[in-house]
mmCIF file of C-alpha atoms in Angstrom:
data_model
loop_
_atom_site.group_PDB
_atom_site.id
_atom_site.type_symbol
_atom_site.label_atom_id
_atom_site.label_comp_id
_atom_site.label_asym_id
_atom_site.label_seq_id
_atom_site.Cartn_x
_atom_site.Cartn_y
_atom_site.Cartn_z
ATOM 1 C CA UNK A 1 0.000 0.000 0.000
ATOM 2 C CA UNK A 2 2.993 2.324 0.400
ATOM 3 C CA UNK A 3 4.600 1.331 -2.887
ATOM 4 C CA UNK A 4 7.318 -0.949 -1.486
ATOM 5 C CA UNK A 5 7.907 -4.272 -3.274
ATOM 6 C CA UNK A 6 9.486 -7.121 -1.228
ATOM 7 C CA UNK A 7 11.171 -10.162 -2.777
ATOM 8 C CA UNK A 8 12.713 -13.136 -1.003
ATOM 9 C CA UNK A 9 14.109 -16.560 -1.862
ATOM 10 C CA UNK A 10 13.064 -17.883 1.580
ATOM 11 C CA UNK A 11 9.696 -19.031 2.845
ATOM 12 C CA UNK A 12 8.165 -19.264 6.315
ATOM 13 C CA UNK A 13 9.801 -21.962 8.401
ATOM 14 C CA UNK A 14 13.133 -21.995 6.557
ATOM 15 C CA UNK A 15 16.361 -22.192 8.560
ATOM 16 C CA UNK A 16 18.489 -19.156 7.749
ATOM 17 C CA UNK A 17 22.188 -18.727 8.466
ATOM 18 C CA UNK A 18 23.592 -15.706 10.269
ATOM 19 C CA UNK A 19 24.346 -12.807 7.948
ATOM 20 C CA UNK A 20 21.985 -13.937 5.197
ATOM 21 C CA UNK A 21 19.994 -11.453 3.141
ATOM 22 C CA UNK A 22 16.442 -12.565 3.766
ATOM 23 C CA UNK A 23 14.580 -9.958 1.760
ATOM 24 C CA UNK A 24 15.120 -7.207 -0.763
ATOM 25 C CA UNK A 25 12.911 -4.133 -0.946
ATOM 26 C CA UNK A 26 12.447 -1.870 -3.922
ATOM 27 C CA UNK A 27 10.614 1.430 -4.017
ATOM 28 C CA UNK A 28 10.983 5.092 -3.112
ATOM 29 C CA UNK A 29 13.424 5.710 -0.272
ATOM 30 C CA UNK A 30 10.820 7.705 1.648
ATOM 31 C CA UNK A 31 8.341 4.819 1.450
ATOM 32 C CA UNK A 32 10.905 2.223 2.545
ATOM 33 C CA UNK A 33 12.107 4.275 5.499
ATOM 34 C CA UNK A 34 8.526 4.937 6.633
ATOM 35 C CA UNK A 35 7.881 1.203 7.170
ATOM 36 C CA UNK A 36 11.412 0.131 8.142
ATOM 37 C CA UNK A 37 11.146 0.076 11.944
ATOM 38 C CA UNK A 38 7.668 -1.433 12.069
ATOM 39 C CA UNK A 39 8.682 -4.201 9.672
ATOM 40 C CA UNK A 40 11.899 -4.943 11.567
ATOM 41 C CA UNK A 41 10.071 -5.064 14.908
ATOM 42 C CA UNK A 42 7.542 -7.559 13.560
ATOM 43 C CA UNK A 43 10.231 -9.635 11.874
ATOM 44 C CA UNK A 44 12.346 -9.677 15.042
ATOM 45 C CA UNK A 45 9.513 -10.937 17.244
ATOM 46 C CA UNK A 46 8.122 -13.464 14.789
ATOM 47 C CA UNK A 47 11.539 -14.961 14.193
ATOM 48 C CA UNK A 48 12.142 -15.167 17.925
ATOM 49 C CA UNK A 49 8.820 -16.920 18.555
ATOM 50 C CA UNK A 50 9.267 -19.284 15.611
ATOM 51 C CA UNK A 51 12.789 -20.222 16.717
ATOM 52 C CA UNK A 52 11.661 -20.937 20.286
ATOM 53 C CA UNK A 53 8.739 -22.986 18.978
ATOM 54 C CA UNK A 54 10.960 -25.046 16.680
ATOM 55 C CA UNK A 55 13.382 -25.728 19.535
ATOM 56 C CA UNK A 56 10.544 -26.774 21.827
ATOM 57 C CA UNK A 57 8.969 -29.138 19.307
ATOM 58 C CA UNK A 58 12.336 -30.750 18.670
ATOM 59 C CA UNK A 59 12.830 -31.382 22.404
ATOM 60 C CA UNK A 60 9.261 -32.638 22.894
ATOM 61 C CA UNK A 61 9.561 -35.148 20.073
ATOM 62 C CA UNK A 62 7.095 -36.316 17.455
ATOM 63 C CA UNK A 63 4.610 -37.913 19.840
ATOM 64 C CA UNK A 64 3.740 -34.736 21.764
ATOM 65 C CA UNK A 65 2.287 -31.592 20.199
ATOM 66 C CA UNK A 66 3.714 -28.322 21.522
ATOM 67 C CA UNK A 67 1.180 -25.492 21.730
ATOM 68 C CA UNK A 68 1.083 -21.775 22.411
ATOM 69 C CA UNK A 69 -1.080 -20.109 25.036
ATOM 70 C CA UNK A 70 -2.853 -16.735 24.788
ATOM 71 C CA UNK A 71 -0.030 -15.105 26.759
ATOM 72 C CA UNK A 72 1.060 -12.917 23.891
ATOM 73 C CA UNK A 73 1.956 -9.260 23.493
ATOM 74 C CA UNK A 74 -1.071 -7.014 22.857
ATOM 75 C CA UNK A 75 -1.403 -6.386 19.142
ATOM 76 C CA UNK A 76 0.905 -9.271 18.224
ATOM 77 C CA UNK A 77 -1.426 -12.228 18.757
ATOM 78 C CA UNK A 78 -1.911 -12.958 15.052
ATOM 79 C CA UNK A 79 1.805 -12.593 14.345
ATOM 80 C CA UNK A 80 2.740 -14.920 17.228
ATOM 81 C CA UNK A 81 0.240 -17.554 16.106
ATOM 82 C CA UNK A 82 1.478 -17.415 12.519
ATOM 83 C CA UNK A 83 5.081 -17.725 13.683
ATOM 84 C CA UNK A 84 4.136 -20.811 15.701
ATOM 85 C CA UNK A 85 2.464 -22.443 12.705
ATOM 86 C CA UNK A 86 5.538 -21.754 10.565
ATOM 87 C CA UNK A 87 7.622 -23.604 13.168
ATOM 88 C CA UNK A 88 5.261 -26.587 13.295
ATOM 89 C CA UNK A 89 3.650 -25.744 16.642
ATOM 90 C CA UNK A 90 -0.082 -25.754 17.367
ATOM 91 C CA UNK A 91 -1.303 -22.147 17.860
ATOM 92 C CA UNK A 92 -4.098 -23.364 20.210
ATOM 93 C CA UNK A 93 -6.882 -20.755 20.599
ATOM 94 C CA UNK A 94 -6.676 -17.548 18.625
ATOM 95 C CA UNK A 95 -9.279 -15.996 20.907
ATOM 96 C CA UNK A 96 -11.949 -16.943 23.446
ATOM 97 C CA UNK A 97 -14.401 -17.807 20.680
ATOM 98 C CA UNK A 98 -12.237 -20.560 19.175
ATOM 99 C CA UNK A 99 -12.868 -23.146 21.902
ATOM 100 C CA UNK A 100 -14.272 -23.568 25.395
ATOM 101 C CA UNK A 101 -11.523 -23.683 28.010
ATOM 102 C CA UNK A 102 -12.853 -24.157 31.530
ATOM 103 C CA UNK A 103 -10.163 -22.819 33.835
ATOM 104 C CA UNK A 104 -9.765 -22.793 37.614
ATOM 105 C CA UNK A 105 -11.573 -19.444 37.844
ATOM 106 C CA UNK A 106 -14.614 -20.898 36.075
ATOM 107 C CA UNK A 107 -15.009 -24.138 38.037
ATOM 108 C CA UNK A 108 -16.159 -22.560 41.363
ATOM 109 C CA UNK A 109 -19.380 -21.555 39.594
ATOM 110 C CA UNK A 110 -20.243 -25.251 39.139
ATOM 111 C CA UNK A 111 -20.455 -28.233 41.474
ATOM 112 C CA UNK A 112 -17.323 -29.678 39.882
ATOM 113 C CA UNK A 113 -15.525 -30.343 36.577
ATOM 114 C CA UNK A 114 -18.155 -32.852 35.439
ATOM 115 C CA UNK A 115 -20.967 -30.313 35.788
ATOM 116 C CA UNK A 116 -18.881 -27.605 34.122
ATOM 117 C CA UNK A 117 -18.159 -29.739 31.062
ATOM 118 C CA UNK A 118 -21.775 -30.881 30.794
ATOM 119 C CA UNK A 119 -22.952 -27.258 30.951
ATOM 120 C CA UNK A 120 -20.547 -26.358 28.127
ATOM 121 C CA UNK A 121 -21.757 -29.311 26.065
ATOM 122 C CA UNK A 122 -25.372 -28.322 26.596
ATOM 123 C CA UNK A 123 -24.682 -24.814 25.345
ATOM 124 C CA UNK A 124 -22.258 -25.517 22.491
ATOM 125 C CA UNK A 125 -22.827 -29.176 21.613
ATOM 126 C CA UNK A 126 -20.215 -30.338 19.119
ATOM 127 C CA UNK A 127 -19.650 -26.905 17.632
ATOM 128 C CA UNK A 128 -16.601 -26.169 19.760
ATOM 129 C CA UNK A 129 -13.741 -28.068 21.332
ATOM 130 C CA UNK A 130 -14.270 -28.320 25.080
ATOM 131 C CA UNK A 131 -11.236 -28.380 27.358
ATOM 132 C CA UNK A 132 -11.136 -28.386 31.138
ATOM 133 C CA UNK A 133 -8.237 -27.473 33.421
ATOM 134 C CA UNK A 134 -7.738 -29.577 36.554
ATOM 135 C CA UNK A 135 -5.347 -29.343 39.478
ATOM 136 C CA UNK A 136 -5.816 -32.828 40.945
ATOM 137 C CA UNK A 137 -6.248 -36.400 39.722
ATOM 138 C CA UNK A 138 -9.615 -36.532 41.488
ATOM 139 C CA UNK A 139 -10.888 -33.616 39.414
ATOM 140 C CA UNK A 140 -9.470 -35.237 36.280
ATOM 141 C CA UNK A 141 -11.487 -38.401 36.877
ATOM 142 C CA UNK A 142 -14.570 -36.293 37.558
ATOM 143 C CA UNK A 143 -14.064 -34.367 34.321
ATOM 144 C CA UNK A 144 -13.415 -37.552 32.352
ATOM 145 C CA UNK A 145 -16.946 -38.795 33.071
ATOM 146 C CA UNK A 146 -18.286 -35.886 31.004
ATOM 147 C CA UNK A 147 -15.992 -36.782 28.063
ATOM 148 C CA UNK A 148 -14.454 -33.391 27.201
ATOM 149 C CA UNK A 149 -12.135 -33.168 24.213
ATOM 150 C CA UNK A 150 -9.102 -32.251 26.330
ATOM 151 C CA UNK A 151 -8.194 -32.497 30.001
ATOM 152 C CA UNK A 152 -5.351 -30.207 31.041
ATOM 153 C CA UNK A 153 -3.192 -30.915 34.097
ATOM 154 C CA UNK A 154 -2.076 -27.505 35.319
ATOM 155 C CA UNK A 155 1.111 -26.887 37.329
ATOM 156 C CA UNK A 156 1.955 -30.559 37.835
ATOM 157 C CA UNK A 157 5.618 -31.441 38.339
ATOM 158 C CA UNK A 158 6.974 -34.012 35.833
ATOM 159 C CA UNK A 159 6.809 -37.072 38.117
ATOM 160 C CA UNK A 160 3.292 -36.213 39.279
ATOM 161 C CA UNK A 161 2.187 -35.563 35.710
ATOM 162 C CA UNK A 162 3.538 -38.907 34.537
ATOM 163 C CA UNK A 163 1.736 -40.794 37.312
ATOM 164 C CA UNK A 164 -1.522 -38.906 36.699
ATOM 165 C CA UNK A 165 -1.476 -39.525 32.953
ATOM 166 C CA UNK A 166 -0.822 -43.239 33.458
ATOM 167 C CA UNK A 167 -3.870 -43.509 35.738
ATOM 168 C CA UNK A 168 -6.145 -41.378 33.547
ATOM 169 C CA UNK A 169 -5.428 -43.017 30.177
ATOM 170 C CA UNK A 170 -7.492 -46.195 30.764
ATOM 171 C CA UNK A 171 -10.684 -44.233 31.484
ATOM 172 C CA UNK A 172 -10.289 -41.220 29.193
ATOM 173 C CA UNK A 173 -10.072 -41.399 25.400
ATOM 174 C CA UNK A 174 -9.646 -37.691 24.760
ATOM 175 C CA UNK A 175 -6.393 -35.750 24.668
ATOM 176 C CA UNK A 176 -4.328 -34.947 27.761
ATOM 177 C CA UNK A 177 -2.482 -31.641 28.009
ATOM 178 C CA UNK A 178 0.179 -30.399 30.404
ATOM 179 C CA UNK A 179 0.667 -26.711 31.136
ATOM 180 C CA UNK A 180 2.144 -24.373 33.729
ATOM 181 C CA UNK A 181 5.779 -23.493 34.413
ATOM 182 C CA UNK A 182 7.068 -25.572 31.509
ATOM 183 C CA UNK A 183 10.266 -24.227 29.945
ATOM 184 C CA UNK A 184 12.810 -25.398 27.400
ATOM 185 C CA UNK A 185 14.973 -26.516 30.333
ATOM 186 C CA UNK A 186 12.418 -28.902 31.859
ATOM 187 C CA UNK A 187 10.429 -29.700 28.702
ATOM 188 C CA UNK A 188 12.141 -33.051 28.124
ATOM 189 C CA UNK A 189 11.047 -34.255 31.576
ATOM 190 C CA UNK A 190 7.444 -33.256 30.879
ATOM 191 C CA UNK A 191 7.504 -34.891 27.434
ATOM 192 C CA UNK A 192 8.622 -38.124 29.132
ATOM 193 C CA UNK A 193 5.218 -38.178 30.851
ATOM 194 C CA UNK A 194 3.787 -38.837 27.354
ATOM 195 C CA UNK A 195 1.027 -36.205 27.174
ATOM 196 C CA UNK A 196 -0.685 -35.470 23.875
ATOM 197 C CA UNK A 197 -0.136 -31.721 24.195
ATOM 198 C CA UNK A 198 2.244 -29.439 26.093
ATOM 199 C CA UNK A 199 1.337 -25.747 26.112
ATOM 200 C CA UNK A 200 4.033 -23.213 26.954
ATOM 201 C CA UNK A 201 3.472 -19.552 27.748
ATOM 202 C CA UNK A 202 7.218 -18.957 27.670
ATOM 203 C CA UNK A 203 7.323 -19.374 23.892
ATOM 204 C CA UNK A 204 5.737 -15.931 23.565
ATOM 205 C CA UNK A 205 6.575 -14.399 26.954
ATOM 206 C CA UNK A 206 10.337 -14.962 26.928
ATOM 207 C CA UNK A 207 11.239 -13.891 23.414
ATOM 208 C CA UNK A 208 14.805 -12.849 22.717
ATOM 209 C CA UNK A 209 15.692 -10.235 20.133
ATOM 210 C CA UNK A 210 17.300 -11.238 16.855
ATOM 211 C CA UNK A 211 19.567 -8.797 15.060
ATOM 212 C CA UNK A 212 17.926 -7.692 11.821
ATOM 213 C CA UNK A 213 18.894 -4.576 9.928
ATOM 214 C CA UNK A 214 18.100 -2.681 6.750
ATOM 215 C CA UNK A 215 21.010 -1.616 4.527
ATOM 216 C CA UNK A 216 20.753 0.698 1.546
ATOM 217 C CA UNK A 217 22.209 -0.579 -1.728
ATOM 218 C CA UNK A 218 22.678 1.937 -4.527
#
């Protein structure tokens, strides 16, 4: 819209070596300079998120799907989700309308996880994925009776998560997710618990800046 034409020999998800020229811009100098900083800021964050996501999925292995959370920077949600997809990570919910996630703050309004899931099913039927967050194995078993799509164990340590998943699998055919305080450092231990999904807020909260620059070529 500002008359700047970008060209690149790379595509989303490519591994790029340090010092590579990733894009060339052509157009009026005034137009290029007017979008320079905004473009570099977006590129810096998206590359950071995508790199962290790729590292996490590699550590987690092929059996477990790594996912984002909604803990993103205001205004950058769409960019963060797209970066995750480029790295092979599940973006999870784009917004509250994408799925029903019954969290700890919602459950006190019901008699328990079972009632919460059944209420969500009554309202939304099969239109939306229904996920429920639990903080104990007892609540997980209660939720399982209502057959949600996903049961999330929140803030479980690796050993506790592994034991809980082993006990829940025989009675629950949906997907099991782990979340809460999971980082690249302890991810391997959580993946060893063999969950279906591991969601990590740190993939978008702990981004590190990459050095991108714009150089003028006459």
